[in-house]
Short mmCIF file of C-alpha atoms in Angstrom, two decimals:
data_model
loop_
_atom_site.label_atom_id
_atom_site.label_comp_id
_atom_site.label_asym_id
_atom_site.label_seq_id
_atom_site.Cartn_x
_atom_site.Cartn_y
_atom_site.Cartn_z
CA MET A 1 13.26 51.02 -12.48
CA LEU A 2 14.52 47.57 -11.44
CA LEU A 3 16.47 46.23 -14.31
CA ALA A 4 17.61 42.56 -14.64
CA SER A 5 21.25 41.96 -14.52
CA ALA A 6 22.93 39.57 -16.57
CA ASP A 7 24.88 38.39 -13.50
CA PRO A 8 22.85 35.11 -12.60
CA MET A 9 24.07 35.83 -8.75
CA ALA A 10 22.77 39.26 -9.03
CA PHE A 11 20.09 39.82 -6.15
CA ASN A 12 16.83 41.63 -6.99
CA TRP A 13 14.47 42.51 -3.90
CA LEU A 14 11.55 42.25 -6.06
CA PRO A 15 11.72 38.38 -7.10
CA PHE A 16 12.59 37.68 -3.27
CA VAL A 17 9.51 39.54 -1.62
CA THR A 18 7.39 37.85 -4.30
CA THR A 19 8.76 34.63 -3.70
CA ILE A 20 8.13 34.95 0.19
CA VAL A 21 4.35 36.64 -0.71
CA VAL A 22 3.35 33.83 -3.21
CA PHE A 23 4.77 30.95 -1.38
CA GLY A 24 2.93 32.11 1.83
CA ILE A 25 -0.07 32.27 -0.16
CA VAL A 26 0.19 28.95 -1.61
CA PHE A 27 1.07 27.71 2.17
CA PHE A 28 -2.11 29.06 3.39
CA VAL A 29 -4.28 28.07 0.63
CA LEU A 30 -2.99 24.34 0.79
CA ALA A 31 -3.10 24.31 4.55
CA PHE A 32 -6.66 25.31 4.81
CA SER A 33 -8.05 23.50 1.81
CA VAL A 34 -5.92 20.68 0.50
CA TRP A 35 -3.68 19.20 3.38
CA PRO A 36 -6.55 18.71 5.71
CA LYS A 37 -8.59 16.87 3.31
CA ILE A 38 -5.59 14.80 2.28
CA ASP A 39 -4.67 14.16 5.82
CA LYS A 40 -8.32 13.14 6.56
CA GLY A 41 -8.55 10.88 3.89
CA LEU A 42 -5.17 8.99 4.51
CA ASP A 43 -6.01 8.76 8.23
CA GLU A 44 -9.38 7.18 7.41
CA ARG A 45 -7.66 4.89 4.95
CA SER A 46 -5.08 3.87 7.79
CA GLN A 47 -8.15 3.45 10.21
CA LYS A 48 -9.92 1.13 7.78
CA ILE A 49 -6.90 -0.73 7.22
CA LEU A 50 -6.22 -0.88 10.71
CA HIS A 51 -9.73 -1.91 11.56
CA GLU A 52 -9.80 -4.48 8.55
CA ILE A 53 -6.61 -6.21 9.89
CA GLU A 54 -7.84 -6.33 13.34
CA SER A 55 -11.07 -8.04 12.18
CA ALA A 56 -9.18 -10.42 10.03
CA GLU A 57 -7.01 -11.26 12.99
CA ALA A 58 -10.23 -11.86 15.14
CA ALA A 59 -11.78 -13.81 12.60
CA ARG A 60 -8.59 -15.83 12.22
CA VAL A 61 -8.23 -16.30 15.81
CA THR A 62 -12.19 -17.42 15.72
CA ALA A 63 -11.58 -19.61 12.57
CA ALA A 64 -8.63 -21.16 14.45
CA ALA A 65 -10.78 -21.91 17.83
CA LYS A 66 -13.62 -23.38 15.31
CA GLN A 67 -11.19 -25.68 13.19
CA LYS A 68 -10.04 -26.54 16.81
CA GLU A 69 -13.38 -27.47 17.95
CA PHE A 70 -14.28 -29.31 14.67
CA GLU A 71 -11.20 -31.21 14.53
CA GLN A 72 -12.33 -32.63 18.19
CA LYS A 73 -15.70 -33.10 17.45
CA LEU A 74 -14.25 -35.22 14.20
CA ALA A 75 -12.12 -36.91 16.45
CA GLU A 76 -14.81 -37.62 18.87
CA GLY A 77 -17.00 -38.76 15.82
CA LEU A 78 -14.49 -40.81 14.39
CA GLU A 79 -13.86 -42.53 17.71
CA GLN A 80 -17.81 -42.96 18.24
CA SER A 81 -18.31 -44.32 14.78
CA ALA A 82 -15.47 -46.83 15.30
CA ARG A 83 -16.83 -47.82 18.67
CA MET A 84 -20.46 -48.22 17.04
CA ILE A 85 -18.92 -50.24 14.47
CA ARG A 86 -17.00 -52.10 17.05
CA GLU A 87 -20.23 -52.79 18.80
CA ALA A 88 -22.38 -53.28 15.69
CA LYS A 89 -19.97 -56.13 14.57
CA ALA A 90 -20.00 -57.89 18.02
CA GLU A 91 -23.99 -57.57 17.88
CA ALA A 92 -24.03 -59.07 14.60
CA VAL A 93 -21.83 -61.80 15.63
CA ARG A 94 -23.99 -62.39 18.69
CA LEU A 95 -26.93 -62.30 16.66
CA GLY A 96 -25.77 -64.55 13.96
CA ASP A 97 -24.41 -67.31 16.80
CA GLU A 98 -28.02 -66.73 18.06
CA ILE A 99 -29.78 -67.19 14.62
CA ARG A 100 -27.56 -70.10 13.84
CA ALA A 101 -28.21 -71.96 17.21
CA ARG A 102 -31.84 -71.22 16.81
CA SER A 103 -31.74 -72.48 13.55
CA GLU A 104 -29.96 -75.60 14.42
CA ALA A 105 -32.53 -76.06 17.20
CA ASP A 106 -35.25 -75.61 14.73
CA LEU A 107 -33.97 -77.95 12.47
CA SER A 108 -33.39 -80.50 14.92
CA GLU A 109 -36.80 -80.07 16.10
CA ARG A 110 -38.23 -80.45 12.70
CA ALA A 111 -36.08 -83.33 12.07
CA ARG A 112 -37.24 -84.83 15.31
CA ARG A 113 -41.09 -84.05 14.41
CA ALA A 114 -40.53 -85.64 10.78
CA ALA A 115 -38.86 -88.66 12.10
CA GLU A 116 -41.88 -89.14 14.51
CA GLU A 117 -44.38 -88.19 11.71
CA ILE A 118 -42.38 -90.89 9.57
CA ASP A 119 -42.43 -93.40 12.23
CA GLY A 120 -45.98 -92.57 13.30
CA ALA A 121 -47.10 -93.02 9.40
CA ARG A 122 -44.83 -95.99 9.02
CA ARG A 123 -46.68 -97.61 12.14
CA LEU A 124 -49.81 -96.46 10.58
CA ALA A 125 -49.40 -98.18 7.54
CA VAL A 126 -47.96 -101.39 8.94
CA SER A 127 -51.06 -101.58 11.05
CA GLU A 128 -53.16 -100.99 8.32
CA LEU A 129 -51.63 -103.66 6.21
CA GLU A 130 -51.56 -105.88 9.20
CA ALA A 131 -55.16 -105.17 9.35
CA HIS A 132 -55.91 -105.71 5.74
CA ALA A 133 -53.43 -108.86 5.48
CA ALA A 134 -55.48 -110.21 8.44
CA ALA A 135 -58.88 -109.67 6.59
CA LEU A 136 -57.59 -111.11 3.75
CA ALA A 137 -56.42 -113.93 5.52
CA VAL A 138 -59.81 -114.51 7.53
CA ALA A 139 -61.31 -114.25 4.19
CA ILE A 140 -59.45 -116.84 2.59
CA ALA A 141 -59.71 -118.94 5.56
CA GLY A 142 -63.11 -118.51 5.59
CA ARG A 143 -63.33 -119.57 2.10
CA ILE A 144 -61.30 -122.44 2.70
CA LEU A 145 -63.63 -123.48 5.61
CA GLN A 146 -66.48 -122.87 3.53
CA ARG A 147 -68.51 -121.16 5.92
CA GLU A 148 -69.19 -117.87 6.50
CA LEU A 149 -68.10 -116.12 9.22
CA LYS A 150 -70.17 -113.58 11.28
CA PRO A 151 -68.53 -110.25 11.25
CA ALA A 152 -68.46 -110.33 15.05
CA ASP A 153 -66.07 -113.23 14.31
CA ASN A 154 -64.46 -112.19 11.80
CA GLN A 155 -63.64 -108.96 14.10
CA ARG A 156 -62.57 -111.11 16.88
CA ILE A 157 -60.12 -113.27 14.51
CA VAL A 158 -58.60 -110.05 13.29
CA GLU A 159 -57.95 -108.51 16.53
CA GLU A 160 -56.70 -111.94 17.88
CA SER A 161 -54.08 -111.88 14.85
CA LEU A 162 -53.18 -108.26 15.27
CA ALA A 163 -52.58 -108.79 19.07
CA GLY A 164 -50.45 -112.02 17.87
CA MET A 165 -48.70 -110.13 15.39
CA SER A 166 -48.02 -107.32 17.79
CA ALA A 167 -46.94 -109.77 20.56
CA LYS A 168 -44.37 -111.41 17.93
CA ARG A 169 -43.05 -107.91 16.83
CA GLY A 170 -43.06 -106.54 20.57
CA MET B 1 12.36 28.25 -41.59
CA SER B 2 16.13 27.88 -41.45
CA VAL B 3 18.03 25.84 -39.04
CA HIS B 4 19.65 28.89 -37.92
CA MET B 5 16.45 30.68 -36.98
CA VAL B 6 15.39 27.67 -34.90
CA THR B 7 18.82 27.45 -33.24
CA ASN B 8 18.88 31.36 -32.43
CA LEU B 9 15.55 30.81 -30.93
CA LEU B 10 16.27 27.93 -28.85
CA ALA B 11 19.32 29.19 -27.39
CA SER B 12 20.47 32.81 -27.25
CA GLU B 13 23.34 33.98 -29.45
CA GLY B 14 25.30 34.86 -26.56
CA ASP B 15 26.57 32.89 -23.65
CA PRO B 16 23.86 30.33 -22.34
CA ILE B 17 23.97 32.25 -18.78
CA SER B 18 22.52 35.40 -20.39
CA HIS B 19 19.64 33.36 -21.94
CA LEU B 20 18.99 31.93 -18.31
CA VAL B 21 19.07 34.82 -15.93
CA ASP B 22 16.07 36.43 -15.06
CA LYS B 23 14.60 39.01 -17.37
CA ASN B 24 12.12 42.01 -16.87
CA MET B 25 8.85 41.48 -18.58
CA GLY B 26 8.96 44.02 -21.37
CA ASP B 27 9.26 47.51 -20.05
CA THR B 28 7.89 47.03 -16.71
CA PRO B 29 9.83 46.28 -13.64
CA LEU B 30 8.23 42.97 -13.16
CA MET B 31 10.54 39.64 -13.51
CA LEU B 32 9.56 36.91 -15.52
CA SER B 33 10.35 34.68 -12.48
CA MET B 34 7.42 36.68 -10.31
CA ALA B 35 5.17 35.73 -13.22
CA THR B 36 5.87 32.21 -13.45
CA MET B 37 5.67 31.75 -9.68
CA VAL B 38 2.14 33.47 -9.38
CA VAL B 39 1.12 30.97 -12.49
CA SER B 40 2.93 28.00 -10.69
CA ALA B 41 1.34 28.63 -7.75
CA GLY B 42 -1.95 28.74 -9.09
CA VAL B 43 -1.34 25.36 -11.04
CA ILE B 44 0.10 23.73 -7.91
CA CYS B 45 -2.98 24.85 -5.84
CA TRP B 46 -5.22 23.57 -8.45
CA LEU B 47 -3.45 20.23 -8.93
CA LEU B 48 -3.13 19.45 -5.37
CA ALA B 49 -6.99 20.15 -4.93
CA ARG B 50 -7.63 17.73 -7.49
CA ALA B 51 -5.31 15.26 -5.88
CA ALA B 52 -7.03 16.18 -2.39
CA LYS B 53 -10.35 15.38 -3.71
CA ALA B 54 -9.28 12.05 -4.99
CA ILE B 55 -7.47 11.08 -2.16
CA ALA B 56 -10.46 12.08 0.19
CA THR B 57 -12.58 9.14 1.34
CA GLY B 58 -15.40 8.84 -1.17
CA PRO B 59 -19.15 8.25 -0.80
CA ALA B 60 -20.50 5.22 1.02
CA SER B 61 -22.35 4.15 -2.26
CA ILE B 62 -19.06 2.93 -3.93
CA GLY B 63 -18.32 0.39 -1.10
CA ASN B 64 -14.63 -0.23 -0.16
CA ARG B 65 -13.34 1.59 -3.14
CA ARG B 66 -14.09 4.79 -1.48
CA TYR B 67 -11.07 4.51 0.59
CA LEU B 68 -8.98 4.09 -2.56
CA PRO B 69 -7.55 7.01 -4.68
CA ALA B 70 -10.26 7.96 -7.41
CA THR B 71 -7.44 9.02 -9.97
CA LYS B 72 -4.20 7.79 -11.02
CA PHE B 73 -2.93 11.50 -10.27
CA GLY B 74 -4.03 11.26 -6.54
CA ALA B 75 -2.59 7.86 -6.37
CA VAL B 76 0.91 9.23 -7.55
CA VAL B 77 0.33 12.32 -5.06
CA GLU B 78 -0.43 10.25 -2.27
CA VAL B 79 2.52 7.69 -2.49
CA MET B 80 4.84 10.88 -2.69
CA ILE B 81 3.27 12.08 0.49
CA LEU B 82 3.33 8.73 2.26
CA TYR B 83 6.88 8.22 1.18
CA LEU B 84 7.99 11.86 2.29
CA ARG B 85 6.06 11.62 5.40
CA ASP B 86 6.79 8.01 6.79
CA GLN B 87 10.04 7.26 5.11
CA MET B 88 11.86 10.45 5.24
CA LEU B 89 10.08 12.91 7.74
CA VAL B 90 9.12 11.05 10.83
CA PRO B 91 12.44 9.26 11.33
CA VAL B 92 14.05 12.50 11.00
CA MET B 93 11.32 14.77 13.20
CA GLY B 94 9.37 12.47 14.91
CA GLU B 95 5.75 11.85 15.00
CA ARG B 96 4.80 15.19 16.71
CA LEU B 97 6.93 17.47 14.78
CA THR B 98 6.14 15.84 11.67
CA LYS B 99 2.29 16.59 12.12
CA LYS B 100 3.28 20.05 12.92
CA TYR B 101 5.44 20.73 10.12
CA LEU B 102 4.11 18.49 7.29
CA GLY B 103 1.83 21.19 5.74
CA PHE B 104 4.69 23.73 5.25
CA LEU B 105 7.41 20.88 4.39
CA LEU B 106 4.88 19.54 1.68
CA SER B 107 4.10 23.17 0.52
CA LEU B 108 7.86 23.71 0.15
CA PHE B 109 8.38 20.55 -1.64
CA PHE B 110 5.79 20.82 -4.08
CA PHE B 111 6.11 24.65 -4.79
CA ILE B 112 10.13 23.92 -5.39
CA LEU B 113 9.04 21.07 -7.71
CA ILE B 114 6.70 22.58 -9.87
CA LEU B 115 8.93 25.77 -10.24
CA ASN B 116 11.87 23.30 -11.18
CA ILE B 117 9.75 21.08 -13.86
CA VAL B 118 8.33 24.55 -15.27
CA GLY B 119 11.95 25.73 -15.67
CA LEU B 120 12.52 22.61 -17.81
CA VAL B 121 9.66 23.33 -20.08
CA PRO B 122 10.64 25.84 -23.01
CA PHE B 123 7.67 27.98 -22.49
CA VAL B 124 9.64 31.34 -22.85
CA GLU B 125 11.21 29.84 -26.13
CA VAL B 126 7.85 28.93 -27.68
CA GLN B 127 6.24 32.40 -26.63
CA GLU B 128 9.26 34.14 -28.52
CA LEU B 129 9.01 31.77 -31.39
CA VAL B 130 5.37 32.41 -31.72
CA ALA B 131 5.83 36.21 -31.46
CA TYR B 132 8.67 35.77 -34.38
CA LEU B 133 6.47 33.84 -36.71
CA ARG B 134 3.66 36.25 -35.98
CA GLY B 135 6.18 38.99 -37.17
CA GLN B 136 5.50 40.77 -34.09
CA ASN B 137 8.69 43.16 -33.56
CA TYR B 138 9.36 43.90 -29.87
CA ASP B 139 12.16 46.37 -29.33
CA LEU B 140 13.52 44.62 -26.23
CA GLN B 141 16.90 44.75 -24.69
CA GLU B 142 18.88 42.07 -23.33
CA HIS B 143 17.58 42.23 -19.98
CA GLN B 144 13.95 42.10 -21.26
CA THR B 145 11.73 39.42 -22.28
CA ALA B 146 8.70 39.05 -24.69
CA ALA B 147 7.56 36.27 -22.73
CA ILE B 148 4.78 36.48 -20.13
CA PHE B 149 5.28 33.05 -18.29
CA GLY B 150 8.00 30.49 -18.12
CA GLY B 151 11.65 30.37 -17.60
CA ALA B 152 13.54 28.49 -14.55
CA ALA B 153 12.46 30.58 -11.40
CA THR B 154 14.58 28.43 -9.26
CA ALA B 155 17.43 29.29 -11.25
CA SER B 156 17.20 32.88 -9.77
CA ILE B 157 19.20 33.52 -6.43
CA SER B 158 16.30 35.91 -5.67
CA VAL B 159 14.01 33.28 -5.43
CA THR B 160 15.67 30.72 -3.73
CA ALA B 161 16.94 33.22 -1.29
CA GLY B 162 13.01 34.09 -0.74
CA LEU B 163 12.57 30.35 0.01
CA ALA B 164 15.33 30.08 2.09
CA CYS B 165 14.18 33.11 3.99
CA VAL B 166 10.78 31.39 4.35
CA THR B 167 12.68 28.48 6.04
CA PHE B 168 15.00 30.47 8.13
CA VAL B 169 11.96 32.21 9.79
CA VAL B 170 10.16 28.99 10.32
CA VAL B 171 13.14 27.41 11.77
CA GLN B 172 13.83 30.33 14.29
CA VAL B 173 9.92 30.60 15.13
CA GLN B 174 10.34 26.63 16.02
CA GLY B 175 13.51 27.45 18.26
CA PHE B 176 11.94 30.15 20.09
CA ARG B 177 8.35 28.53 20.61
CA GLU B 178 10.40 25.15 21.44
CA LEU B 179 13.12 26.15 23.49
CA GLY B 180 12.06 29.83 24.66
CA ILE B 181 14.41 32.72 24.52
CA LYS B 182 16.93 31.25 27.02
CA GLY B 183 16.90 27.81 25.53
CA TRP B 184 17.32 29.26 22.06
CA LEU B 185 20.35 31.04 23.53
CA GLU B 186 21.75 28.01 25.16
CA HIS B 187 21.34 26.31 22.06
CA LEU B 188 23.48 29.04 20.41
CA CYS B 189 25.93 28.64 23.07
CA GLY B 190 26.26 25.04 22.69
CA GLY B 191 23.54 23.36 24.66
CA HIS B 192 22.40 23.16 28.45
CA GLU B 193 25.12 21.19 29.46
CA LEU B 194 27.70 23.15 28.34
CA VAL B 195 26.48 26.42 29.79
CA HIS B 196 25.60 24.94 32.96
CA GLY B 197 28.80 23.05 32.99
CA SER B 198 32.60 23.37 34.42
CA ILE B 199 33.72 27.20 34.25
CA PHE B 200 36.72 25.98 31.73
CA LEU B 201 34.24 24.75 29.28
CA TRP B 202 32.92 28.42 29.23
CA LEU B 203 36.22 29.30 27.25
CA VAL B 204 34.78 27.70 24.41
CA ILE B 205 31.22 28.90 24.56
CA PRO B 206 32.06 32.28 22.65
CA ILE B 207 33.63 30.29 19.51
CA ILE B 208 30.56 27.92 19.56
CA PHE B 209 28.52 31.14 19.47
CA ALA B 210 30.05 32.52 16.80
CA VAL B 211 29.96 29.44 14.79
CA GLU B 212 26.41 28.72 15.78
CA PHE B 213 25.07 32.55 15.34
CA LEU B 214 26.65 32.30 11.74
CA GLY B 215 25.26 29.02 11.30
CA LEU B 216 21.82 30.34 11.58
CA PHE B 217 22.33 32.28 8.63
CA ILE B 218 24.61 29.95 6.74
CA LYS B 219 22.31 27.12 6.71
CA PRO B 220 19.54 28.89 4.84
CA ALA B 221 22.08 30.19 2.43
CA ALA B 222 23.43 27.01 1.68
CA LEU B 223 19.94 25.90 0.80
CA ALA B 224 19.48 28.72 -1.53
CA ILE B 225 22.85 28.49 -3.20
CA ARG B 226 22.36 24.91 -3.64
CA LEU B 227 18.96 24.70 -5.48
CA PHE B 228 20.29 27.80 -7.54
CA ALA B 229 23.36 26.49 -8.42
CA ASN B 230 21.88 22.83 -9.43
CA MET B 231 19.12 24.85 -11.33
CA VAL B 232 21.83 27.07 -13.05
CA ALA B 233 24.19 23.96 -13.75
CA GLY B 234 21.35 21.82 -15.47
CA HIS B 235 20.02 24.68 -17.57
CA THR B 236 23.44 25.96 -18.67
CA LEU B 237 24.20 22.45 -19.81
CA LEU B 238 21.15 22.04 -21.57
CA LEU B 239 21.49 25.35 -23.08
CA THR B 240 25.16 24.84 -24.19
CA LEU B 241 23.95 21.34 -26.13
CA THR B 242 21.17 23.26 -27.49
CA MET B 243 23.91 26.00 -29.00
CA PHE B 244 25.83 23.60 -30.64
CA GLY B 245 23.81 23.98 -33.85
CA THR B 246 24.18 27.78 -33.82
CA MET B 247 27.99 27.64 -33.17
CA ALA B 248 27.88 25.33 -36.29
CA VAL B 249 26.19 27.87 -38.24
CA LYS B 250 28.40 30.69 -36.98
CA ALA B 251 31.56 28.48 -38.02
CA GLY B 252 30.25 28.23 -41.46
CA LEU B 253 29.91 24.52 -41.83
CA GLY B 254 27.63 22.73 -44.41
CA MET B 255 24.32 21.84 -44.08
CA PHE B 256 24.74 18.31 -43.50
CA ALA B 257 27.50 19.25 -40.66
CA VAL B 258 24.96 21.66 -39.12
CA THR B 259 21.87 19.23 -39.35
CA SER B 260 24.21 16.42 -37.97
CA ILE B 261 25.49 18.35 -34.91
CA THR B 262 22.11 19.76 -34.02
CA LEU B 263 20.44 16.34 -34.24
CA VAL B 264 23.17 15.03 -32.17
CA SER B 265 23.25 17.71 -29.27
CA GLY B 266 19.37 17.75 -29.70
CA VAL B 267 19.29 14.12 -28.98
CA GLY B 268 21.99 14.54 -25.83
CA ALA B 269 19.83 17.60 -24.61
CA ILE B 270 16.81 15.16 -24.61
CA LEU B 271 18.61 13.01 -22.53
CA ILE B 272 19.89 15.28 -20.27
CA THR B 273 16.48 16.58 -19.89
CA PHE B 274 15.48 13.22 -18.19
CA LEU B 275 18.49 13.78 -15.98
CA GLU B 276 17.07 17.14 -15.16
CA VAL B 277 13.62 15.86 -14.29
CA PHE B 278 15.29 13.75 -11.80
CA VAL B 279 17.69 16.60 -10.33
CA ALA B 280 14.03 18.86 -10.34
CA LEU B 281 12.55 16.05 -8.05
CA LEU B 282 15.79 15.59 -6.08
CA GLN B 283 16.47 19.16 -5.10
CA ALA B 284 12.96 20.10 -4.27
CA PHE B 285 13.29 17.26 -2.15
CA ILE B 286 16.75 18.12 -0.58
CA PHE B 287 15.36 21.84 0.15
CA MET B 288 12.45 20.01 2.08
CA PHE B 289 14.55 17.60 3.68
CA LEU B 290 17.25 20.05 4.97
CA SER B 291 14.46 22.20 6.25
CA SER B 292 13.21 19.76 8.23
CA VAL B 293 16.48 18.67 9.83
CA PHE B 294 16.95 22.37 10.73
CA ILE B 295 13.68 22.40 12.28
CA SER B 296 14.25 19.07 14.11
CA LEU B 297 17.66 20.84 15.63
CA MET B 298 15.41 23.34 17.31
CA ALA B 299 13.43 20.82 19.04
CA HIS B 300 14.19 20.04 22.63
CA GLU B 301 17.67 17.95 23.03
CA GLU B 302 15.71 14.95 24.46
CA ASP B 303 13.08 14.99 21.59
CA ALA B 304 16.16 15.41 19.04
CA SER B 305 18.05 12.90 20.66
CA GLU B 306 15.11 10.45 20.79
CA GLU B 307 14.28 11.41 17.21
CA HIS B 308 17.84 11.06 15.74
CA GLY B 309 18.00 7.84 17.60
CA GLU B 310 14.97 6.51 16.00
CA ALA B 311 16.05 7.83 12.45
CA ALA B 312 19.38 5.83 13.26
CA HIS B 313 17.72 2.77 14.40
CA ALA B 314 15.35 3.05 11.28
CA HIS B 315 18.35 3.24 8.80
#
């Protein structure tokens, strides 16, 4: 029987062979059932990470392009809006001037019309006043002369008075 | 339960080496390290199968989380594998050889690691303590144990030699497959340039051949002895610390002194145990890493120089 020795350096064939056999079995079991699974899992994870990194990189490039495009459009928009504001201001100034000019012309016209109306009214009032005054004067004169004036005479006298007054004014 | 009994059980009454050496399981020719290896092999296969299940891509129903490890243990194993593969093996062996030998090297690493870790857990002592408390009286000799599992298998030169033998075979198979018989012989004689070089250089070929040929066996022997010596040294230190209590009892010291010495040495042993966990990890890594170096040395010289150049560049 193989007996253990008290010497730790003593060699024993039985554990030696057992080690080789047991390790061989462990190696084959692990090689067929463990390492392939782990290797596959790690490979799939690496591929996934690689794919995600590539996707992220592509998304970053796309985002950068979109951002550049957006910034360009934003700049164009700002420029366009500034131009529109400038144009709007110029249009506003032009419209203001036009409205002001039109208002001034309108006001002048109205003032002119008002002056004409006033003048016409004044002339009408004066002529009415003159006619009334002439009628009064004829009436007074008739009374003074104690004689009745016929309407036709009366009218003729008034017209003559008025013509005379107009000639004096004129 | 007296202090003497506990210290007697936790560490042998004799020298620590006698407690450490591999023992027969009762009256059988089977050694404790053999049972430990078989159980550890089952455990490592089970643990790594669970890790593989956790690392493998999950069902599509859980979305992007299917690409993440399902358990923390799976995440730890994944980190270890990725670190060993990407930071250690690829710079030394290159992508091609790493892909080819990754399974072997990782199997070697995890097998040695679990044997080292199991060796740190006092399974044998617990079994002997239980047997003692149950009053089972085994008529055992010094080279026998009542335990059916446990002990530091990698503290046996037979076990480490077996592992080194596996590495030796893999390295030589790699050499034959990569270089062919002629290339392998040229490699032993100093390489293609030396063999096909000046006739005066042929004078050194016998010396190189002798050195290289001896190196074929010295390299795996160094692997075996390094792992064995580190495990023996660590466990001897641990056992020596735990034996201080027994020595205090034997010296006839008082209860206070025995308790104090046992406590202090116990705390020291706990601290050393943490160091030993690191050593267990380190030695498993060194064994695997040097195996990868030996394998890469048997690659085509162009590949090897390129791979070593990459390694130098990486560092």
